[in-house]
PDB file of C-alpha atoms in Angstrom:
ATOM      1  CA  ASP A   1      46.381 124.068  97.200  1.00 64.00           C
ATOM      2  CA  THR A   2      47.445 127.560  98.316  1.00 69.00           C
ATOM      3  CA  GLU A   3      50.964 126.605  99.253  1.00 93.00           C
ATOM      4  CA  VAL A   4      54.213 128.255  98.272  1.00 97.00           C
ATOM      5  CA  THR A   5      57.204 126.097  99.092  1.00 97.00           C
ATOM      6  CA  GLN A   6      60.752 127.272  99.591  1.00 98.00           C
ATOM      7  CA  THR A   7      63.986 125.323  99.838  1.00 98.00           C
ATOM      8  CA  PRO A   8      66.178 125.166 101.742  1.00 98.00           C
ATOM      9  CA  LYS A   9      64.676 126.280 105.041  1.00 97.00           C
ATOM     10  CA  HIS A  10      68.082 127.282 106.368  1.00 97.00           C
ATOM     11  CA  LEU A  11      71.316 128.092 104.560  1.00 97.00           C
ATOM     12  CA  VAL A  12      74.758 128.979 105.829  1.00 97.00           C
ATOM     13  CA  MET A  13      77.265 130.185 103.261  1.00 95.00           C
ATOM     14  CA  GLY A  14      80.630 131.823 103.077  1.00 93.00           C
ATOM     15  CA  MET A  15      81.248 135.067 101.258  1.00 92.00           C
ATOM     16  CA  THR A  16      82.920 133.269  98.336  1.00 91.00           C
ATOM     17  CA  ASN A  17      80.228 130.621  97.899  1.00 92.00           C
ATOM     18  CA  LYS A  18      77.574 130.376  95.205  1.00 96.00           C
ATOM     19  CA  LYS A  19      74.191 129.099  96.294  1.00 97.00           C
ATOM     20  CA  SER A  20      70.602 129.205  95.095  1.00 98.00           C
ATOM     21  CA  LEU A  21      67.258 129.589  96.810  1.00 98.00           C
ATOM     22  CA  LYS A  22      64.246 127.904  95.255  1.00 98.00           C
ATOM     23  CA  CYS A  23      60.555 128.698  95.332  1.00 98.00           C
ATOM     24  CA  GLU A  24      57.677 126.741  93.834  1.00 98.00           C
ATOM     25  CA  GLN A  25      53.927 127.213  93.535  1.00 97.00           C
ATOM     26  CA  HIS A  26      51.253 125.177  91.757  1.00 94.00           C
ATOM     27  CA  MET A  27      48.363 127.612  91.975  1.00 95.00           C
ATOM     28  CA  GLY A  28      48.685 128.746  88.373  1.00 94.00           C
ATOM     29  CA  HIS A  29      49.883 132.151  89.510  1.00 94.00           C
ATOM     30  CA  ARG A  30      51.703 134.267  86.946  1.00 92.00           C
ATOM     31  CA  ALA A  31      53.339 136.777  89.299  1.00 92.00           C
ATOM     32  CA  MET A  32      56.121 135.792  91.683  1.00 94.00           C
ATOM     33  CA  TYR A  33      58.113 137.857  94.143  1.00 95.00           C
ATOM     34  CA  TRP A  34      61.247 137.837  96.267  1.00 97.00           C
ATOM     35  CA  TYR A  35      61.291 139.753  99.543  1.00 98.00           C
ATOM     36  CA  LYS A  36      64.081 140.221 102.061  1.00 98.00           C
ATOM     37  CA  GLN A  37      63.326 140.510 105.768  1.00 98.00           C
ATOM     38  CA  LYS A  38      65.908 141.497 108.335  1.00 97.00           C
ATOM     39  CA  ALA A  39      65.309 140.620 111.978  1.00 95.00           C
ATOM     40  CA  LYS A  40      62.541 142.659 113.616  1.00 93.00           C
ATOM     41  CA  LYS A  41      61.909 144.548 110.351  1.00 95.00           C
ATOM     42  CA  PRO A  42      59.122 144.312 107.765  1.00 96.00           C
ATOM     43  CA  PRO A  43      59.630 142.468 104.471  1.00 97.00           C
ATOM     44  CA  GLU A  44      61.143 144.531 101.665  1.00 96.00           C
ATOM     45  CA  LEU A  45      60.454 143.814  98.031  1.00 94.00           C
ATOM     46  CA  MET A  46      63.463 142.775  95.924  1.00 96.00           C
ATOM     47  CA  PHE A  47      62.149 141.463  92.605  1.00 95.00           C
ATOM     48  CA  VAL A  48      58.859 140.886  90.800  1.00 92.00           C
ATOM     49  CA  TYR A  49      58.336 138.507  87.908  1.00 93.00           C
ATOM     50  CA  SER A  50      55.230 138.807  85.816  1.00 90.00           C
ATOM     51  CA  TYR A  51      54.544 136.080  83.247  1.00 91.00           C
ATOM     52  CA  GLU A  52      58.127 134.827  83.661  1.00 94.00           C
ATOM     53  CA  LYS A  53      59.607 138.237  82.880  1.00 93.00           C
ATOM     54  CA  LEU A  54      61.366 140.457  85.374  1.00 94.00           C
ATOM     55  CA  SER A  55      59.125 143.484  85.862  1.00 89.00           C
ATOM     56  CA  ILE A  56      60.615 145.061  88.972  1.00 89.00           C
ATOM     57  CA  ASN A  57      64.136 145.142  90.385  1.00 93.00           C
ATOM     58  CA  GLU A  58      64.183 147.316  93.484  1.00 92.00           C
ATOM     59  CA  SER A  59      67.811 148.368  92.938  1.00 92.00           C
ATOM     60  CA  VAL A  60      69.068 145.085  94.343  1.00 96.00           C
ATOM     61  CA  PRO A  61      72.866 144.495  94.169  1.00 96.00           C
ATOM     62  CA  SER A  62      73.999 142.238  91.342  1.00 96.00           C
ATOM     63  CA  ARG A  63      75.242 139.608  93.792  1.00 97.00           C
ATOM     64  CA  PHE A  64      71.549 138.619  93.900  1.00 98.00           C
ATOM     65  CA  SER A  65      70.403 137.176  90.577  1.00 98.00           C
ATOM     66  CA  PRO A  66      66.801 136.091  90.129  1.00 98.00           C
ATOM     67  CA  GLU A  67      65.592 133.560  87.597  1.00 98.00           C
ATOM     68  CA  CYS A  68      62.122 132.386  86.614  1.00 97.00           C
ATOM     69  CA  PRO A  69      62.568 129.252  84.495  1.00 96.00           C
ATOM     70  CA  ASN A  70      58.817 128.636  84.225  1.00 95.00           C
ATOM     71  CA  SER A  71      55.558 129.870  85.683  1.00 92.00           C
ATOM     72  CA  SER A  72      55.803 127.604  88.733  1.00 96.00           C
ATOM     73  CA  LEU A  73      59.425 128.131  89.722  1.00 98.00           C
ATOM     74  CA  LEU A  74      61.423 131.069  90.984  1.00 98.00           C
ATOM     75  CA  ASN A  75      65.103 130.955  91.883  1.00 98.00           C
ATOM     76  CA  LEU A  76      67.398 133.415  93.591  1.00 98.00           C
ATOM     77  CA  HIS A  77      71.073 132.857  92.808  1.00 98.00           C
ATOM     78  CA  LEU A  78      73.507 134.134  95.404  1.00 97.00           C
ATOM     79  CA  HIS A  79      77.169 134.925  94.816  1.00 96.00           C
ATOM     80  CA  ALA A  80      79.783 136.823  96.814  1.00 95.00           C
ATOM     81  CA  LEU A  81      77.337 137.825  99.523  1.00 95.00           C
ATOM     82  CA  GLN A  82      78.218 139.964 102.500  1.00 96.00           C
ATOM     83  CA  PRO A  83      77.414 139.251 106.166  1.00 96.00           C
ATOM     84  CA  GLU A  84      74.826 142.057 106.074  1.00 97.00           C
ATOM     85  CA  ASP A  85      72.880 140.013 103.516  1.00 97.00           C
ATOM     86  CA  SER A  86      71.962 137.579 106.281  1.00 98.00           C
ATOM     87  CA  ALA A  87      68.179 137.656 106.478  1.00 98.00           C
ATOM     88  CA  LEU A  88      64.965 135.748 105.877  1.00 98.00           C
ATOM     89  CA  TYR A  89      64.240 135.524 102.153  1.00 98.00           C
ATOM     90  CA  LEU A  90      60.566 135.215 101.370  1.00 98.00           C
ATOM     91  CA  CYS A  91      58.982 134.136  98.136  1.00 98.00           C
ATOM     92  CA  ALA A  92      55.401 135.013  97.234  1.00 97.00           C
ATOM     93  CA  SER A  93      53.048 134.545  94.328  1.00 95.00           C
ATOM     94  CA  SER A  94      49.802 136.065  93.093  1.00 92.00           C
ATOM     95  CA  GLN A  95      47.443 135.606  90.182  1.00 89.00           C
ATOM     96  CA  GLY A  96      49.021 138.394  88.165  1.00 83.00           C
ATOM     97  CA  THR A  97      45.770 139.743  86.746  1.00 77.00           C
ATOM     98  CA  SER A  98      44.778 142.660  88.984  1.00 64.00           C
ATOM     99  CA  LYS A  99      46.575 145.669  90.403  1.00 60.00           C
ATOM    100  CA  TYR A 100      44.640 146.358  93.558  1.00 61.00           C
ATOM    101  CA  GLN A 101      42.943 143.330  94.910  1.00 71.00           C
ATOM    102  CA  GLU A 102      45.398 140.515  94.410  1.00 83.00           C
ATOM    103  CA  THR A 103      46.295 138.456  97.403  1.00 90.00           C
ATOM    104  CA  GLN A 104      49.920 137.493  97.678  1.00 93.00           C
ATOM    105  CA  TYR A 105      50.652 134.036  99.061  1.00 95.00           C
ATOM    106  CA  PHE A 106      53.922 133.736 100.916  1.00 97.00           C
ATOM    107  CA  GLY A 107      56.195 130.817 101.533  1.00 97.00           C
ATOM    108  CA  PRO A 108      57.785 130.191 104.944  1.00 97.00           C
ATOM    109  CA  GLY A 109      61.090 131.681 103.808  1.00 98.00           C
ATOM    110  CA  THR A 110      64.724 130.649 103.719  1.00 98.00           C
ATOM    111  CA  ARG A 111      66.799 131.850 106.635  1.00 98.00           C
ATOM    112  CA  LEU A 112      70.217 132.770 105.267  1.00 98.00           C
ATOM    113  CA  LEU A 113      73.364 133.288 107.294  1.00 97.00           C
ATOM    114  CA  VAL A 114      76.447 134.642 105.539  1.00 97.00           C
ATOM    115  CA  LEU A 115      79.713 134.103 107.361  1.00 95.00           C
TER     116      LEU A 115
ATOM    117  CA  ASP B   1      53.423 156.246  98.077  1.00 58.00           C
ATOM    118  CA  ALA B   2      50.709 156.789 100.642  1.00 66.00           C
ATOM    119  CA  LYS B   3      51.955 155.720 104.076  1.00 89.00           C
ATOM    120  CA  THR B   4      50.334 154.052 107.043  1.00 95.00           C
ATOM    121  CA  THR B   5      50.895 154.579 110.766  1.00 96.00           C
ATOM    122  CA  GLN B   6      50.284 151.821 113.301  1.00 97.00           C
ATOM    123  CA  PRO B   7      51.080 151.429 117.000  1.00 97.00           C
ATOM    124  CA  ASN B   8      54.232 149.409 117.551  1.00 97.00           C
ATOM    125  CA  SER B   9      52.585 146.935 119.882  1.00 98.00           C
ATOM    126  CA  MET B  10      49.298 146.014 121.527  1.00 98.00           C
ATOM    127  CA  GLU B  11      48.230 143.484 124.117  1.00 97.00           C
ATOM    128  CA  SER B  12      45.006 141.576 124.428  1.00 96.00           C
ATOM    129  CA  ASN B  13      43.515 138.928 126.635  1.00 96.00           C
ATOM    130  CA  GLU B  14      42.458 135.701 125.058  1.00 96.00           C
ATOM    131  CA  GLU B  15      38.798 135.500 124.029  1.00 95.00           C
ATOM    132  CA  GLU B  16      38.524 139.307 124.068  1.00 96.00           C
ATOM    133  CA  PRO B  17      37.959 141.455 120.952  1.00 96.00           C
ATOM    134  CA  VAL B  18      40.973 143.310 119.571  1.00 97.00           C
ATOM    135  CA  HIS B  19      40.866 146.556 117.606  1.00 98.00           C
ATOM    136  CA  LEU B  20      44.037 147.266 115.648  1.00 98.00           C
ATOM    137  CA  PRO B  21      44.122 150.841 114.315  1.00 98.00           C
ATOM    138  CA  CYS B  22      45.791 152.174 111.190  1.00 97.00           C
ATOM    139  CA  ASN B  23      46.086 155.785 110.049  1.00 97.00           C
ATOM    140  CA  HIS B  24      46.494 156.575 106.370  1.00 95.00           C
ATOM    141  CA  SER B  25      45.742 160.265 106.019  1.00 95.00           C
ATOM    142  CA  THR B  26      47.301 160.560 102.526  1.00 92.00           C
ATOM    143  CA  ILE B  27      45.329 157.702 101.003  1.00 91.00           C
ATOM    144  CA  SER B  28      44.266 158.254  97.404  1.00 86.00           C
ATOM    145  CA  GLY B  29      40.821 157.541  96.029  1.00 84.00           C
ATOM    146  CA  THR B  30      41.885 154.321  94.336  1.00 81.00           C
ATOM    147  CA  ASP B  31      44.027 152.853  97.133  1.00 85.00           C
ATOM    148  CA  TYR B  32      42.683 149.663  98.662  1.00 88.00           C
ATOM    149  CA  ILE B  33      43.414 148.990 102.336  1.00 92.00           C
ATOM    150  CA  HIS B  34      44.913 145.547 102.894  1.00 93.00           C
ATOM    151  CA  TRP B  35      45.860 143.767 106.084  1.00 97.00           C
ATOM    152  CA  TYR B  36      48.403 140.987 106.328  1.00 97.00           C
ATOM    153  CA  ARG B  37      49.768 139.299 109.396  1.00 98.00           C
ATOM    154  CA  GLN B  38      52.972 137.421 110.078  1.00 98.00           C
ATOM    155  CA  LEU B  39      52.955 134.713 112.689  1.00 96.00           C
ATOM    156  CA  PRO B  40      56.264 133.816 114.330  1.00 94.00           C
ATOM    157  CA  SER B  41      58.631 131.941 111.995  1.00 91.00           C
ATOM    158  CA  GLN B  42      56.216 132.141 109.075  1.00 94.00           C
ATOM    159  CA  GLY B  43      55.723 134.231 105.971  1.00 97.00           C
ATOM    160  CA  PRO B  44      53.024 136.910 105.936  1.00 97.00           C
ATOM    161  CA  GLU B  45      49.461 135.846 105.247  1.00 97.00           C
ATOM    162  CA  TYR B  46      46.522 137.784 103.892  1.00 96.00           C
ATOM    163  CA  VAL B  47      43.838 138.777 106.374  1.00 97.00           C
ATOM    164  CA  ILE B  48      41.358 141.114 104.699  1.00 96.00           C
ATOM    165  CA  HIS B  49      41.027 144.105 102.383  1.00 93.00           C
ATOM    166  CA  GLY B  50      38.535 146.837 101.532  1.00 92.00           C
ATOM    167  CA  LEU B  51      38.009 150.092  99.666  1.00 90.00           C
ATOM    168  CA  THR B  52      35.214 152.082 101.303  1.00 92.00           C
ATOM    169  CA  SER B  53      32.707 149.785 102.956  1.00 92.00           C
ATOM    170  CA  ASN B  54      33.255 147.691 106.050  1.00 95.00           C
ATOM    171  CA  VAL B  55      34.206 144.102 105.272  1.00 96.00           C
ATOM    172  CA  ASN B  56      33.875 140.823 107.130  1.00 96.00           C
ATOM    173  CA  ASN B  57      35.431 137.426 106.565  1.00 94.00           C
ATOM    174  CA  ARG B  58      36.102 134.342 108.641  1.00 93.00           C
ATOM    175  CA  MET B  59      39.303 135.780 110.065  1.00 92.00           C
ATOM    176  CA  ALA B  60      38.411 139.361 110.899  1.00 97.00           C
ATOM    177  CA  SER B  61      36.412 142.492 110.178  1.00 98.00           C
ATOM    178  CA  LEU B  62      37.674 145.696 108.635  1.00 98.00           C
ATOM    179  CA  ALA B  63      36.082 148.984 109.613  1.00 98.00           C
ATOM    180  CA  ILE B  64      36.940 151.922 107.334  1.00 97.00           C
ATOM    181  CA  ALA B  65      36.365 155.507 108.378  1.00 97.00           C
ATOM    182  CA  GLU B  66      34.009 157.552 106.241  1.00 96.00           C
ATOM    183  CA  ASP B  67      36.839 159.841 105.097  1.00 95.00           C
ATOM    184  CA  ARG B  68      39.055 156.756 104.560  1.00 96.00           C
ATOM    185  CA  LYS B  69      41.901 158.342 106.507  1.00 96.00           C
ATOM    186  CA  SER B  70      41.891 155.550 109.027  1.00 97.00           C
ATOM    187  CA  SER B  71      40.789 151.952 109.411  1.00 97.00           C
ATOM    188  CA  THR B  72      40.542 149.338 112.141  1.00 98.00           C
ATOM    189  CA  LEU B  73      41.123 145.623 111.945  1.00 98.00           C
ATOM    190  CA  ILE B  74      38.864 143.809 114.373  1.00 98.00           C
ATOM    191  CA  LEU B  75      39.569 140.338 115.694  1.00 97.00           C
ATOM    192  CA  HIS B  76      36.338 139.357 117.407  1.00 95.00           C
ATOM    193  CA  ARG B  77      37.809 136.838 119.841  1.00 95.00           C
ATOM    194  CA  ALA B  78      41.574 136.813 120.076  1.00 96.00           C
ATOM    195  CA  THR B  79      43.276 133.477 120.593  1.00 96.00           C
ATOM    196  CA  LEU B  80      46.898 132.663 121.340  1.00 96.00           C
ATOM    197  CA  ARG B  81      47.245 131.714 117.659  1.00 95.00           C
ATOM    198  CA  ASP B  82      46.495 135.327 116.698  1.00 97.00           C
ATOM    199  CA  ALA B  83      49.735 136.564 118.230  1.00 98.00           C
ATOM    200  CA  ALA B  84      51.524 138.053 115.248  1.00 98.00           C
ATOM    201  CA  VAL B  85      52.692 141.244 113.582  1.00 98.00           C
ATOM    202  CA  TYR B  86      49.772 142.859 111.761  1.00 98.00           C
ATOM    203  CA  TYR B  87      50.535 145.025 108.749  1.00 98.00           C
ATOM    204  CA  CYS B  88      48.192 147.628 107.304  1.00 96.00           C
ATOM    205  CA  ILE B  89      49.121 148.206 103.665  1.00 93.00           C
ATOM    206  CA  LEU B  90      47.837 150.511 100.955  1.00 89.00           C
ATOM    207  CA  ARG B  91      48.022 148.912  97.536  1.00 82.00           C
ATOM    208  CA  ASP B  92      50.209 150.935  95.228  1.00 67.00           C
ATOM    209  CA  ASN B  93      48.631 152.653  92.227  1.00 56.00           C
ATOM    210  CA  TRP B  94      51.117 151.005  89.968  1.00 54.00           C
ATOM    211  CA  ASN B  95      50.606 150.760  86.296  1.00 50.00           C
ATOM    212  CA  THR B  96      53.563 148.704  85.148  1.00 50.00           C
ATOM    213  CA  GLY B  97      52.697 145.147  84.263  1.00 50.00           C
ATOM    214  CA  THR B  98      49.991 143.076  85.869  1.00 46.00           C
ATOM    215  CA  ALA B  99      51.640 142.321  89.172  1.00 51.00           C
ATOM    216  CA  SER B 100      51.198 144.653  92.126  1.00 71.00           C
ATOM    217  CA  LYS B 101      53.479 145.659  94.963  1.00 77.00           C
ATOM    218  CA  LEU B 102      53.114 145.209  98.682  1.00 85.00           C
ATOM    219  CA  THR B 103      54.947 147.860 100.668  1.00 86.00           C
ATOM    220  CA  PHE B 104      55.026 146.824 104.318  1.00 92.00           C
ATOM    221  CA  GLY B 105      55.163 149.362 107.141  1.00 91.00           C
ATOM    222  CA  THR B 106      56.463 148.545 110.585  1.00 92.00           C
ATOM    223  CA  GLY B 107      53.206 146.892 111.687  1.00 97.00           C
ATOM    224  CA  THR B 108      51.702 146.230 115.114  1.00 98.00           C
ATOM    225  CA  ARG B 109      52.982 143.362 117.206  1.00 98.00           C
ATOM    226  CA  LEU B 110      49.979 141.812 118.940  1.00 98.00           C
ATOM    227  CA  GLN B 111      50.537 139.870 122.126  1.00 98.00           C
ATOM    228  CA  VAL B 112      47.717 137.680 123.400  1.00 97.00           C
ATOM    229  CA  THR B 113      47.757 136.484 126.967  1.00 95.00           C
ATOM    230  CA  LEU B 114      45.664 133.975 128.902  1.00 90.00           C
TER     231      LEU B 114
END
Protein backbone atom coordinates (compact mmCIF):
# COMPACT_ATOMS: atom_id res chain seq x y z
CA ASP A 1 0.00 0.00 0.00
CA THR A 2 1.68 3.22 -1.19
CA GLU A 3 -1.23 5.48 -0.41
CA VAL A 4 -1.26 8.73 1.50
CA THR A 5 -4.77 9.82 2.39
CA GLN A 6 -5.89 13.33 3.19
CA THR A 7 -9.14 14.61 4.65
CA PRO A 8 -11.13 16.58 3.88
CA LYS A 9 -10.80 16.87 0.11
CA HIS A 10 -12.31 20.34 0.14
CA LEU A 11 -12.65 22.88 2.94
CA VAL A 12 -14.24 26.30 3.06
CA MET A 13 -13.61 28.37 6.17
CA GLY A 14 -14.02 31.88 7.42
CA MET A 15 -11.15 33.95 8.71
CA THR A 16 -12.24 33.45 12.34
CA ASN A 17 -12.71 29.69 12.10
CA LYS A 18 -10.47 26.94 13.46
CA LYS A 19 -10.13 23.85 11.33
CA SER A 20 -7.73 20.95 10.90
CA LEU A 21 -6.39 19.05 7.93
CA LYS A 22 -5.51 15.39 8.39
CA CYS A 23 -3.04 13.13 6.66
CA GLU A 24 -2.46 9.42 7.17
CA GLN A 25 -0.05 6.82 5.81
CA HIS A 26 0.46 3.15 6.67
CA MET A 27 3.73 2.54 4.84
CA GLY A 28 5.83 2.69 7.99
CA HIS A 29 7.37 5.96 6.85
CA ARG A 30 9.05 8.08 9.51
CA ALA A 31 9.20 11.38 7.62
CA MET A 32 6.08 13.39 6.82
CA TYR A 33 5.67 16.71 5.06
CA TRP A 34 3.21 19.53 4.45
CA TYR A 35 3.37 21.47 1.20
CA LYS A 36 1.31 24.42 0.01
CA GLN A 37 0.47 24.84 -3.66
CA LYS A 38 -1.11 27.97 -5.07
CA ALA A 39 -2.90 27.77 -8.42
CA LYS A 40 -0.56 27.32 -11.39
CA LYS A 41 2.49 27.30 -9.07
CA PRO A 42 4.75 24.48 -7.86
CA PRO A 43 4.37 22.99 -4.38
CA GLU A 44 6.26 24.79 -1.62
CA LEU A 45 7.49 23.03 1.47
CA MET A 46 5.97 24.18 4.78
CA PHE A 47 6.94 21.65 7.44
CA VAL A 48 8.90 18.42 7.81
CA TYR A 49 8.49 15.91 10.61
CA SER A 50 11.14 13.30 11.15
CA TYR A 51 10.41 10.52 13.65
CA GLU A 52 7.45 12.53 14.98
CA LYS A 53 9.59 15.59 15.67
CA LEU A 54 9.41 18.84 13.77
CA SER A 55 12.68 19.14 11.86
CA ILE A 56 11.90 21.93 9.41
CA ASN A 57 9.60 24.94 9.58
CA GLU A 58 10.02 27.01 6.44
CA SER A 59 9.17 30.27 8.23
CA VAL A 60 5.46 29.49 8.08
CA PRO A 61 3.13 31.94 9.90
CA SER A 62 1.93 30.77 13.30
CA ARG A 63 -1.68 30.61 12.10
CA PHE A 64 -0.57 27.24 10.66
CA SER A 65 0.22 24.75 13.42
CA PRO A 66 1.42 21.27 12.54
CA GLU A 67 1.10 18.23 14.76
CA CYS A 68 2.38 14.67 14.43
CA PRO A 69 0.58 12.60 17.07
CA ASN A 70 2.15 9.33 15.88
CA SER A 71 4.20 7.97 13.02
CA SER A 72 1.15 7.42 10.80
CA LEU A 73 -0.70 10.69 11.31
CA LEU A 74 0.02 14.29 10.47
CA ASN A 75 -2.31 17.19 11.20
CA LEU A 76 -2.28 20.82 10.17
CA HIS A 77 -4.30 23.07 12.48
CA LEU A 78 -5.59 26.26 10.93
CA HIS A 79 -6.64 29.38 12.82
CA ALA A 80 -7.32 32.96 11.76
CA LEU A 81 -6.36 32.34 8.16
CA GLN A 82 -6.34 34.99 5.47
CA PRO A 83 -7.91 34.75 2.00
CA GLU A 84 -4.40 34.52 0.51
CA ASP A 85 -3.95 31.23 2.36
CA SER A 86 -6.42 29.63 -0.04
CA ALA A 87 -4.49 26.88 -1.79
CA LEU A 88 -4.05 23.15 -2.23
CA TYR A 89 -2.40 21.64 0.84
CA LEU A 90 -0.43 18.51 0.09
CA CYS A 91 0.82 15.94 2.52
CA ALA A 92 3.69 13.59 1.70
CA SER A 93 5.68 10.89 3.41
CA SER A 94 8.99 9.12 2.91
CA GLN A 95 11.00 6.42 4.62
CA GLY A 96 13.10 8.89 6.57
CA THR A 97 16.36 6.97 6.26
CA SER A 98 18.22 8.53 3.33
CA LYS A 99 19.04 12.06 2.25
CA TYR A 100 19.32 11.73 -1.48
CA GLN A 101 17.36 8.87 -2.84
CA GLU A 102 14.14 8.86 -0.88
CA THR A 103 10.94 8.91 -2.81
CA GLN A 104 8.23 11.10 -1.40
CA TYR A 105 4.68 9.81 -1.71
CA PHE A 106 2.04 12.50 -1.97
CA GLY A 107 -1.60 12.53 -1.06
CA PRO A 108 -4.23 14.09 -3.34
CA GLY A 109 -4.35 17.25 -1.24
CA THR A 110 -6.97 19.32 0.52
CA ARG A 111 -8.27 22.27 -1.45
CA LEU A 112 -8.79 25.11 1.01
CA LEU A 113 -10.81 28.25 0.40
CA VAL A 114 -10.68 31.02 2.99
CA LEU A 115 -13.48 33.55 2.80
CA ASP B 1 20.58 25.47 -3.70
CA ALA B 2 21.39 24.33 -7.21
CA LYS B 3 18.59 25.36 -9.57
CA THR B 4 16.99 23.76 -12.59
CA THR B 5 15.65 25.33 -15.78
CA GLN B 6 12.87 23.72 -17.80
CA PRO B 7 10.71 24.89 -20.70
CA ASN B 8 7.33 26.12 -19.54
CA SER B 9 5.38 23.86 -21.85
CA MET B 10 5.73 21.18 -24.50
CA GLU B 11 3.34 19.38 -26.80
CA SER B 12 3.42 15.84 -28.06
CA ASN B 13 1.31 13.56 -30.16
CA GLU B 14 0.01 10.41 -28.61
CA GLU B 15 2.14 7.31 -29.15
CA GLU B 16 5.17 9.47 -29.99
CA PRO B 17 8.32 9.69 -27.83
CA VAL B 18 8.72 12.81 -25.69
CA HIS B 19 12.02 14.31 -24.56
CA LEU B 20 11.69 16.71 -21.64
CA PRO B 21 14.90 18.70 -21.06
CA CYS B 22 16.28 20.09 -17.82
CA ASN B 23 19.32 22.30 -17.33
CA HIS B 24 21.16 22.29 -14.02
CA SER B 25 24.49 23.94 -14.68
CA THR B 26 25.28 24.52 -10.97
CA ILE B 27 24.71 20.93 -9.90
CA SER B 28 27.09 19.68 -7.22
CA GLY B 29 28.86 16.34 -7.28
CA THR B 30 26.51 14.77 -4.75
CA ASP B 31 23.20 16.09 -6.10
CA TYR B 32 20.86 13.43 -7.45
CA ILE B 33 18.53 14.37 -10.31
CA HIS B 34 14.92 13.49 -9.57
CA TRP B 35 11.82 13.80 -11.71
CA TYR B 36 8.30 14.04 -10.38
CA ARG B 37 5.11 14.69 -12.26
CA GLN B 38 1.76 16.09 -11.21
CA LEU B 39 -1.32 14.97 -13.06
CA PRO B 40 -4.35 17.26 -13.01
CA SER B 41 -6.09 17.37 -9.61
CA GLN B 42 -3.55 15.03 -8.03
CA GLY B 43 -0.49 15.27 -5.84
CA PRO B 44 2.96 14.90 -7.40
CA GLU B 45 4.25 11.40 -8.05
CA TYR B 46 7.78 10.10 -8.40
CA VAL B 47 8.94 9.24 -11.90
CA ILE B 48 12.66 8.46 -11.84
CA HIS B 49 16.02 9.55 -10.45
CA GLY B 50 19.72 9.19 -11.21
CA LEU B 51 23.20 10.40 -10.34
CA THR B 52 25.52 9.90 -13.31
CA SER B 53 24.41 6.95 -15.40
CA ASN B 54 21.32 6.74 -17.57
CA VAL B 55 18.40 5.06 -15.83
CA ASN B 56 15.34 3.18 -17.04
CA ASN B 57 12.17 2.12 -15.28
CA ARG B 58 8.66 1.17 -16.30
CA MET B 59 7.55 4.78 -16.52
CA ALA B 60 10.42 6.52 -18.28
CA SER B 61 14.12 6.80 -19.02
CA LEU B 62 16.51 9.40 -17.70
CA ALA B 63 19.46 10.46 -19.82
CA ILE B 64 22.15 12.42 -17.96
CA ALA B 65 24.77 14.45 -19.78
CA GLU B 66 28.38 13.47 -19.21
CA ASP B 67 29.12 16.77 -17.44
CA ARG B 68 25.83 16.41 -15.49
CA LYS B 69 24.82 19.96 -16.35
CA SER B 70 21.71 18.78 -18.10
CA SER B 71 19.38 15.80 -18.24
CA THR B 72 16.44 14.59 -20.31
CA LEU B 73 13.39 12.68 -19.23
CA ILE B 74 12.22 10.39 -22.00
CA LEU B 75 8.69 9.05 -22.26
CA HIS B 76 8.94 6.39 -24.94
CA ARG B 77 5.31 6.47 -26.06
CA ALA B 78 3.26 9.34 -24.72
CA THR B 79 -0.37 8.66 -23.88
CA LEU B 80 -3.15 11.05 -22.91
CA ARG B 81 -2.61 9.91 -19.31
CA ASP B 82 0.91 11.37 -19.41
CA ALA B 83 -0.42 14.92 -19.67
CA ALA B 84 0.96 16.53 -16.54
CA VAL B 85 3.45 19.02 -15.15
CA TYR B 86 6.90 17.43 -15.01
CA TYR B 87 9.33 18.68 -12.40
CA CYS B 88 13.09 18.22 -12.54
CA ILE B 89 14.48 18.47 -9.01
CA LEU B 90 17.95 18.34 -7.53
CA ARG B 91 17.98 16.73 -4.11
CA ASP B 92 19.29 19.13 -1.52
CA ASN B 93 22.59 18.34 0.21
CA TRP B 94 20.94 18.69 3.55
CA ASN B 95 22.45 17.35 6.66
CA THR B 96 19.81 18.04 9.27
CA GLY B 97 17.88 14.99 10.35
CA THR B 98 17.07 12.02 8.18
CA ALA B 99 14.35 13.52 6.04
CA SER B 100 15.21 15.29 2.80
CA LYS B 101 13.69 18.25 1.02
CA LEU B 102 12.08 18.52 -2.38
CA THR B 103 12.38 21.98 -3.88
CA PHE B 104 10.12 22.20 -6.92
CA GLY B 105 10.89 24.50 -9.84
CA THR B 106 8.25 25.73 -12.24
CA GLY B 107 8.23 22.50 -14.26
CA THR B 108 7.16 21.71 -17.82
CA ARG B 109 3.50 21.35 -18.65
CA LEU B 110 3.19 18.52 -21.15
CA GLN B 111 0.17 18.43 -23.42
CA VAL B 112 -0.55 15.23 -25.32
CA THR B 113 -2.87 15.30 -28.28
CA LEU B 114 -4.46 12.60 -30.41
